[in-house]
Amino acid sequence: MGIPNHWRTQHQRYRLVGEICQHCGAKLFPPRDVCPECSQPAYEPFTFSGRGQVYSHSTVLHAPRGYEEFVPYTVALVKLEEGPLVTAQLTDVDAGEAYIGMPVEMVTRKQREDGEEGAIIYGYKFRPVLQ
Amino acid sequence: MRPTREVGIIGYGAYVPRYRLPATEVDRVWTDGYSGTPIKEKAVPGPDEDTATMSIEAARNALKRAGIDPVRIRAVWVGSESPPYAVKPAATIVAEAIGAVPETQAADWEFACKAGTEAMQAAIGMVGSGMMDYALAIGADTAQGRPGDALEYTAGAGSAAYLLGPKEESLAYFEASYSYVTDTPDFFRRPYQHYPQHGSRFTGEPAYFKHLLAAAQGLLNELGYTAKDFAAAVFHQPNVAFPQRAAKELGFSREQIQTGLLVSEIGNTYAASSLLGLTAILDQAKPGDRVLLVSYGSGAGSDAFSLIVTDRVVERQNKAPHTRDYIARRKEIDYALYVRYRKKLHMH
Ligand SMILES: [Zn+2]
């Protein structure tokens, strides 16, 4: 993704802004403008609380390009308390520390850097709940 | 100094990263254990943290305590000497992440370790003039010392955010402030240089003590107070000895500075240093407490503030993590991992 694409998805990446369906109340993340529950249009922005639980997880030892500096890291499917499942990196967690059902909260962190001279991409990650 | 309209802190928030480098590790690697250690350990940011991300978390904590809609914030100011970009504000990243954009000012402030209190002074002016109701002033740094340098023991990381607004809504309000500045080259870093230069012995007497004591004494004189009028005080803390001596010279007891003296556990957090001491004090403060805050920034200057804690502090203290919660969240790392996390390892 280039800078314009990153910029367009900033709301959702920085602070988990998704959508809420005005017809059935379903909450959508990532935003996709059409409700997966009732197939009606859903454009109303909704900011998620950022709280959830680890649904599944796995440790990455061979990272894709741009993520090498974080190895080893844990990627998880997080079930947000409002319903949706989100794929995200866990942070402030040691290898082997994550477990299914672990309470986590969203934090905004550096996701990667476009090299030494390029833009820094920020976005959501999840960490064990602080309190 | 006093604004036309009285101003206070509506919400405050702290952040300290999870990793700790014991000073004995620096000592082990560079002097084989023969040097003394100025502090116990320092906070080190993880590989995915920087001044922007640390500011975001502190700002979110300040908003939790303030309980206002972030779109009402009209200024987001980040004071730091370690912004993620040389050109491009960290403040816009923070403003976007907390939902304060687009009807807001945003800028980074620079004045070594007093950049955060400089932003606070400006925020008092903006809210105090009635130009805006809410302004966010943040001090944040991920300080770097040259490997093996004396600064490497203490150069830490952390952030503190203060949402300022009208006194009537505040958990603590400003009685008055005072600033004292001269051109003093005690510590500096030229463009494109990774590590700062500092004038060893020059940093104490003509720099830290001269400016910090003058600002503190100036404020006390203006208000007609002495040390015994304060429940607590916090001074910029590059190490343990400097703030202790400053407190003593001003007549403050060890008990008065104890709650806000965090340097031995998290290091010198630069622009966040005295401001994080204040978040720790506010976490424990009681209505009616009078608190003295004095920063110091190399270059050089100090800002001094006198605050009165209000009844609202009680209901807001537990709405976000305490400073101590972050200090207690602690993962010790060794020098090798520190070198990796702080990108001091060049892979050619
Ligand atoms: Zn629906």
XYZ file of C-alpha atoms and ligand atoms in Angstrom:
480
model
C 0.000 0.000 0.000
C 1.222 3.477 -0.829
C 0.913 6.634 1.290
C -2.558 7.642 -0.110
C -4.020 4.242 0.818
C -2.583 4.396 4.328
C -3.913 7.905 4.721
C -7.435 6.923 3.647
C -7.645 4.166 6.256
C -6.226 6.235 9.128
C -9.455 6.554 11.158
C -9.898 2.815 11.307
C -6.221 2.090 11.940
C -5.532 4.779 14.572
C -8.690 4.463 16.647
C -10.815 1.544 15.480
C -13.502 3.563 13.740
C -15.894 1.145 12.048
C -19.563 1.393 11.226
C -22.910 0.649 12.832
C -25.931 -0.619 10.894
C -28.913 1.687 11.425
C -31.288 -1.144 10.538
C -30.286 -3.993 12.844
C -27.638 -2.414 15.123
C -24.788 -4.678 13.999
C -21.324 -3.166 14.399
C -18.874 -3.531 11.538
C -15.102 -3.621 11.537
C -13.404 -2.984 9.238
C -15.970 -0.627 7.677
C -17.475 -2.079 4.506
C -20.621 0.052 4.058
C -22.942 -2.963 3.764
C -24.230 -4.813 6.829
C -23.166 -8.490 6.825
C -26.189 -9.331 9.022
C -29.062 -7.746 7.110
C -27.444 -6.648 3.825
C -28.686 -3.060 4.290
C -26.365 -0.064 3.734
C -24.338 0.845 6.848
C -22.466 4.161 6.717
C -22.780 5.513 10.270
C -19.290 5.695 11.872
C -18.832 3.844 15.152
C -15.743 3.962 17.378
C -15.044 0.636 19.057
C -14.062 0.493 22.734
C -10.868 -1.374 21.899
C -11.554 -4.082 24.480
C -11.759 -7.721 23.479
C -10.396 -11.224 23.916
C -7.865 -13.323 22.064
C -9.845 -15.735 19.872
C -6.823 -17.472 18.373
C -3.147 -16.649 18.033
C 0.109 -17.707 16.443
C 3.741 -16.685 16.722
C 5.506 -15.311 13.663
C 9.199 -16.112 13.278
C 9.569 -15.387 9.557
C 8.062 -11.968 8.979
C 6.966 -10.421 5.735
C 9.046 -7.521 4.405
C 8.864 -4.441 6.654
C 8.014 -6.370 9.820
C 11.392 -8.079 10.396
C 12.386 -5.855 13.303
C 9.499 -7.108 15.458
C 10.272 -10.843 15.132
C 9.279 -12.916 17.004
C 5.784 -11.494 17.363
C 2.303 -12.786 17.983
C -0.580 -12.299 15.571
C -4.065 -12.832 16.950
C -7.668 -12.900 15.944
C -9.231 -10.623 18.546
C -12.946 -10.777 19.283
C -13.975 -7.213 20.089
C -16.516 -6.837 22.902
C -18.939 -5.357 20.354
C -18.764 -8.515 18.227
C -16.429 -8.286 15.216
C -13.255 -10.333 14.848
C -10.098 -8.374 13.998
C -6.698 -9.677 12.936
C -3.918 -7.752 14.666
C -0.465 -7.995 16.142
C -0.214 -8.352 19.909
C 2.311 -6.106 21.644
C 3.899 -5.810 25.109
C 3.520 -9.565 25.341
C 6.239 -12.219 25.465
C 6.372 -15.190 23.119
C 4.217 -17.919 24.660
C 2.353 -15.536 26.959
C -0.818 -15.220 24.847
C -3.709 -17.617 25.420
C -7.227 -18.050 24.060
C -9.610 -15.852 26.042
C -6.849 -13.452 27.157
C -8.392 -10.005 27.791
C -6.722 -7.414 25.576
C -7.072 -3.722 24.774
C -6.266 -1.672 21.701
C -3.206 0.564 21.583
C -1.928 2.643 18.679
C 1.618 1.671 17.782
C 4.092 1.742 14.911
C 3.096 -1.011 12.509
C 6.081 -0.607 10.236
C 8.406 1.895 8.635
C 8.853 2.371 4.905
C 12.618 2.030 5.252
C 14.917 4.645 6.831
C 13.606 7.488 4.678
C 9.960 6.581 4.203
C 6.759 7.175 6.123
C 6.023 5.576 9.492
C 2.795 3.584 9.443
C 0.832 3.664 12.704
C -2.136 1.508 13.582
C -3.915 -0.623 16.133
C -2.340 -3.468 18.032
C -3.624 -5.220 21.144
C -1.904 -5.763 24.475
C -2.829 -7.527 27.709
C -5.309 -5.333 29.623
C -3.407 -3.016 31.965
C -6.101 -2.752 34.630
C 1.986 35.179 35.449
C -1.781 34.862 35.517
C -4.311 34.699 32.657
C -7.469 36.830 32.524
C -9.722 33.788 32.959
C -8.651 31.187 35.525
C -7.444 27.879 34.066
C -7.116 24.372 35.413
C -6.379 20.743 34.583
C -9.553 18.933 33.442
C -7.829 15.619 32.851
C -4.297 14.228 33.079
C -2.725 11.029 31.831
C 0.561 9.182 32.219
C 2.367 6.627 30.119
C 5.547 4.666 30.790
C 6.669 1.857 28.446
C 7.016 -1.684 29.727
C 10.737 -2.414 29.404
C 13.397 -1.582 32.017
C 17.161 -1.436 31.625
C 18.880 -1.700 35.018
C 21.725 0.821 35.387
C 23.953 -2.072 36.437
C 23.657 -3.381 32.850
C 25.183 -0.187 31.423
C 27.823 -0.352 34.123
C 28.573 -4.023 33.389
C 29.080 -3.410 29.661
C 31.062 -0.165 29.790
C 33.003 -0.060 33.063
C 33.016 -3.718 34.114
C 31.008 -2.782 37.181
C 33.501 -0.180 38.405
C 31.298 2.876 38.017
C 28.537 3.967 40.334
C 24.942 3.974 39.093
C 22.952 7.226 39.306
C 19.554 5.466 39.289
C 18.171 1.941 39.681
C 16.786 1.505 36.164
C 15.236 3.331 33.230
C 12.148 2.785 31.108
C 12.846 1.700 27.523
C 10.275 1.869 24.713
C 9.432 -1.295 22.783
C 10.401 -1.508 19.089
C 6.922 -0.319 18.023
C 6.853 2.739 20.299
C 7.914 6.322 19.757
C 7.057 9.798 21.003
C 3.802 9.818 18.994
C 2.496 6.470 20.271
C 3.428 7.279 23.883
C 1.730 10.677 23.572
C -1.417 9.020 22.217
C -1.770 6.738 25.236
C -1.160 9.538 27.756
C -3.649 11.747 25.872
C -6.283 8.991 25.902
C -5.827 8.671 29.663
C -6.237 12.444 30.061
C -9.449 12.268 28.019
C -10.818 9.410 30.137
C -10.398 11.592 33.206
C -11.710 14.753 31.527
C -14.805 13.066 30.119
C -15.198 15.598 27.299
C -15.779 14.973 23.606
C -12.336 15.196 21.904
C -13.785 17.262 19.025
C -13.979 20.151 21.534
C -10.171 20.251 21.901
C -8.788 23.246 20.010
C -5.058 22.664 20.462
C -2.960 19.484 20.545
C 0.615 20.310 21.447
C 3.447 17.833 21.885
C 6.659 18.967 23.582
C 9.586 16.667 22.772
C 13.207 16.479 21.707
C 12.654 13.057 20.089
C 9.799 13.398 17.574
C 9.461 10.516 15.087
C 9.975 12.804 12.083
C 12.504 15.620 11.638
C 9.889 17.360 9.493
C 6.206 16.545 10.083
C 4.496 17.141 13.410
C 3.904 14.328 15.893
C 0.959 16.399 17.138
C -1.154 15.693 14.047
C -0.716 11.939 14.578
C -1.854 12.366 18.184
C -4.766 14.660 17.219
C -5.961 12.138 14.630
C -5.634 9.174 17.011
C -7.649 10.791 19.796
C -10.311 12.147 17.437
C -9.555 15.857 17.862
C -9.175 16.589 14.113
C -9.865 18.629 12.048
C -11.013 21.752 13.915
C -7.936 22.123 16.080
C -4.450 23.568 16.226
C -1.588 21.109 16.371
C 2.143 21.601 16.711
C 5.298 20.208 18.256
C 7.158 22.309 20.796
C 10.870 22.200 21.303
C 12.904 23.203 24.356
C 14.826 20.132 25.526
C 13.282 18.855 28.775
C 10.959 21.816 29.259
C 9.134 21.531 25.916
C 6.112 20.025 27.675
C 5.757 22.757 30.295
C 6.303 25.367 27.570
C 3.256 23.865 25.796
C 1.446 23.986 29.134
C 2.227 27.703 29.568
C 0.895 28.364 26.055
C -2.236 26.303 26.751
C -2.881 28.355 29.903
C -2.631 31.473 27.749
C -5.010 30.152 25.088
C -7.670 28.929 27.508
C -7.077 31.863 29.852
C -7.690 34.407 27.104
C -10.980 32.748 26.183
C -9.726 31.933 22.691
C -10.542 28.265 23.332
C -12.059 26.147 26.104
C -9.816 23.087 25.888
C -6.149 22.641 24.989
C -3.984 19.549 25.307
C -0.349 19.926 26.382
C 1.879 16.849 26.253
C 5.477 16.190 27.239
C 6.966 13.011 25.738
C 10.410 11.653 24.972
C 12.302 8.523 24.013
C 15.670 9.916 25.000
C 18.915 8.477 23.632
C 22.375 8.674 25.177
C 25.540 7.804 23.288
C 26.521 4.217 24.140
C 28.846 4.312 27.148
C 28.111 7.981 27.885
C 26.986 9.008 31.369
C 23.589 9.840 29.882
C 23.022 6.251 28.838
C 22.327 5.236 32.426
C 19.422 7.642 32.726
C 18.013 8.550 29.258
C 14.546 7.059 29.619
C 11.128 7.160 27.992
C 7.642 8.260 29.012
C 4.893 10.774 28.435
C 2.370 12.849 30.331
C -0.657 14.675 28.934
C -2.660 17.519 30.428
C -6.032 18.646 29.148
C -6.449 22.247 30.249
C -9.777 24.030 30.494
C -11.774 26.492 32.601
C -11.072 26.446 36.360
C -14.757 25.665 37.082
C -14.373 22.194 35.508
C -10.899 21.451 36.825
C -9.471 18.798 39.140
C -6.633 21.214 39.912
C -6.250 24.859 38.911
C -3.278 27.109 38.318
C -2.685 29.859 40.884
C 0.159 31.391 38.908
C 3.188 30.507 36.801
C 6.670 31.917 36.291
C 9.364 31.371 33.649
C 13.111 32.000 33.693
C 15.280 31.659 30.561
C 18.848 32.479 29.466
C 21.040 31.366 26.563
C 23.127 28.618 28.171
C 24.748 25.900 25.998
C 24.810 23.098 28.591
C 23.388 20.394 26.321
C 22.653 20.337 22.600
C 22.395 18.259 19.477
C 23.172 19.560 15.983
C 21.027 18.578 12.970
C 21.620 15.036 11.628
C 23.543 14.067 14.767
C 22.093 11.065 16.566
C 23.374 11.790 20.065
C 23.569 15.013 22.086
C 26.642 16.775 23.450
C 26.711 17.921 27.027
C 29.106 19.895 29.139
C 29.548 17.462 32.032
C 30.199 19.701 35.054
C 28.624 22.649 33.281
C 25.162 21.028 33.543
C 24.775 21.522 37.295
C 25.496 24.931 38.796
C 25.109 27.447 35.936
C 22.426 25.425 34.179
C 20.006 23.254 36.191
C 20.319 24.900 39.617
C 20.532 28.501 38.441
C 17.401 28.342 36.271
C 15.268 25.948 38.289
C 15.901 27.691 41.602
C 15.332 31.133 40.073
C 11.995 30.086 38.538
C 10.832 28.386 41.742
C 11.937 31.268 43.963
C 10.455 33.816 41.571
C 7.072 32.135 41.752
C 7.199 31.758 45.544
C 8.081 35.443 45.912
C 5.280 36.499 43.567
C 2.742 34.468 45.532
C 4.196 35.222 48.962
C 4.554 31.518 49.787
C 7.294 29.372 51.285
C 7.875 25.620 51.028
C 5.627 24.914 53.999
C 2.573 26.172 52.063
C 2.800 23.172 49.703
C 1.585 19.604 50.173
C 3.931 18.349 47.454
C 6.522 19.547 44.949
C 8.058 18.111 41.817
C 11.229 19.252 40.085
C 12.808 18.183 36.807
C 14.751 15.013 37.586
C 17.744 14.188 35.356
C 19.038 12.061 38.257
C 18.139 11.607 41.927
C 20.658 14.042 43.400
C 19.700 17.235 41.492
C 15.998 17.445 42.476
C 16.840 16.426 46.051
C 19.351 19.246 46.374
C 17.021 21.767 44.694
C 14.255 20.785 47.119
C 16.576 21.226 50.080
C 17.749 24.659 48.955
C 14.131 25.788 48.595
C 13.203 24.395 52.013
C 11.175 21.366 50.902
C 11.371 18.134 52.885
C 12.013 14.657 51.488
C 8.360 13.782 52.177
C 7.145 16.665 50.031
C 9.061 15.490 46.937
C 8.847 11.730 47.487
C 5.605 10.992 45.552
C 6.752 12.794 42.415
C 10.359 11.575 42.404
C 10.285 8.765 39.838
C 13.692 9.027 38.165
C 15.280 6.075 39.969
C 12.569 3.747 38.605
C 11.993 5.093 35.064
C 15.019 7.263 34.301
C 15.066 10.812 33.005
C 12.042 11.030 30.719
C 13.145 14.488 29.479
C 10.077 16.535 28.440
C 7.897 14.156 30.474
C 10.109 14.174 33.570
C 8.524 16.761 35.873
C 5.109 16.279 34.208
C 5.091 12.546 35.041
C 6.074 13.433 38.595
C 2.963 15.610 38.682
C 0.684 12.818 37.372
C 1.993 10.610 40.207
C 1.213 13.386 42.710
C -2.278 13.982 41.284
C -2.999 10.218 41.494
C -2.602 10.557 45.281
C -3.680 14.184 45.811
C -6.421 15.345 48.154
C -8.740 18.310 47.587
C -7.115 21.504 48.822
C -3.528 20.324 48.314
C -1.194 22.965 46.910
C 1.420 21.543 44.495
C 4.574 23.107 43.032
C 5.769 22.006 39.585
C 9.133 23.206 38.249
C 10.622 21.993 34.963
C 14.099 22.511 33.568
C 15.178 22.428 29.946
C 18.729 22.721 28.695
C 19.534 25.684 26.591
C 18.290 26.825 29.203
C 15.221 27.639 31.246
C 12.588 26.654 33.789
C 8.819 26.988 34.122
C 7.284 27.016 37.606
C 3.585 26.501 38.393
C 1.545 26.564 41.576
C -1.587 24.400 41.525
C -4.516 23.918 43.903
C -6.229 20.523 43.816
C -10.059 20.608 43.795
C -12.807 18.205 44.967
C -13.115 16.782 41.430
C -9.753 15.012 41.706
C -11.309 12.219 43.770
C -13.815 11.021 41.146
C -11.299 11.335 38.286
C -8.218 9.662 39.789
C -9.445 6.138 39.045
C -10.885 6.773 35.585
C -7.552 5.893 33.948
C -4.461 3.912 34.967
C -2.318 5.495 37.671
C 1.302 6.414 37.016
C 2.271 3.676 39.481
C 0.307 1.073 37.457
C 2.635 1.736 34.532
C 5.752 1.724 36.717
C 4.679 -1.602 38.235
C 4.223 -3.097 34.734
C 7.848 -3.976 34.301
C 9.869 -6.306 32.087
C 13.594 -6.265 32.653
C 15.829 -6.490 29.586
C 19.596 -6.837 29.245
C 21.948 -4.531 27.361
C 21.848 -6.697 24.218
C 18.075 -6.528 23.861
C 18.219 -2.823 24.666
C 20.679 -2.337 21.795
C 18.283 -4.133 19.459
C 15.127 -2.297 20.594
C 16.782 1.115 20.394
C 18.296 0.377 16.969
C 21.862 0.878 18.107
C 22.918 -2.207 16.157
C 24.009 -1.533 12.592
C 23.676 -4.476 10.231
C 25.992 -3.731 7.318
Zn -27.785 -4.680 9.692
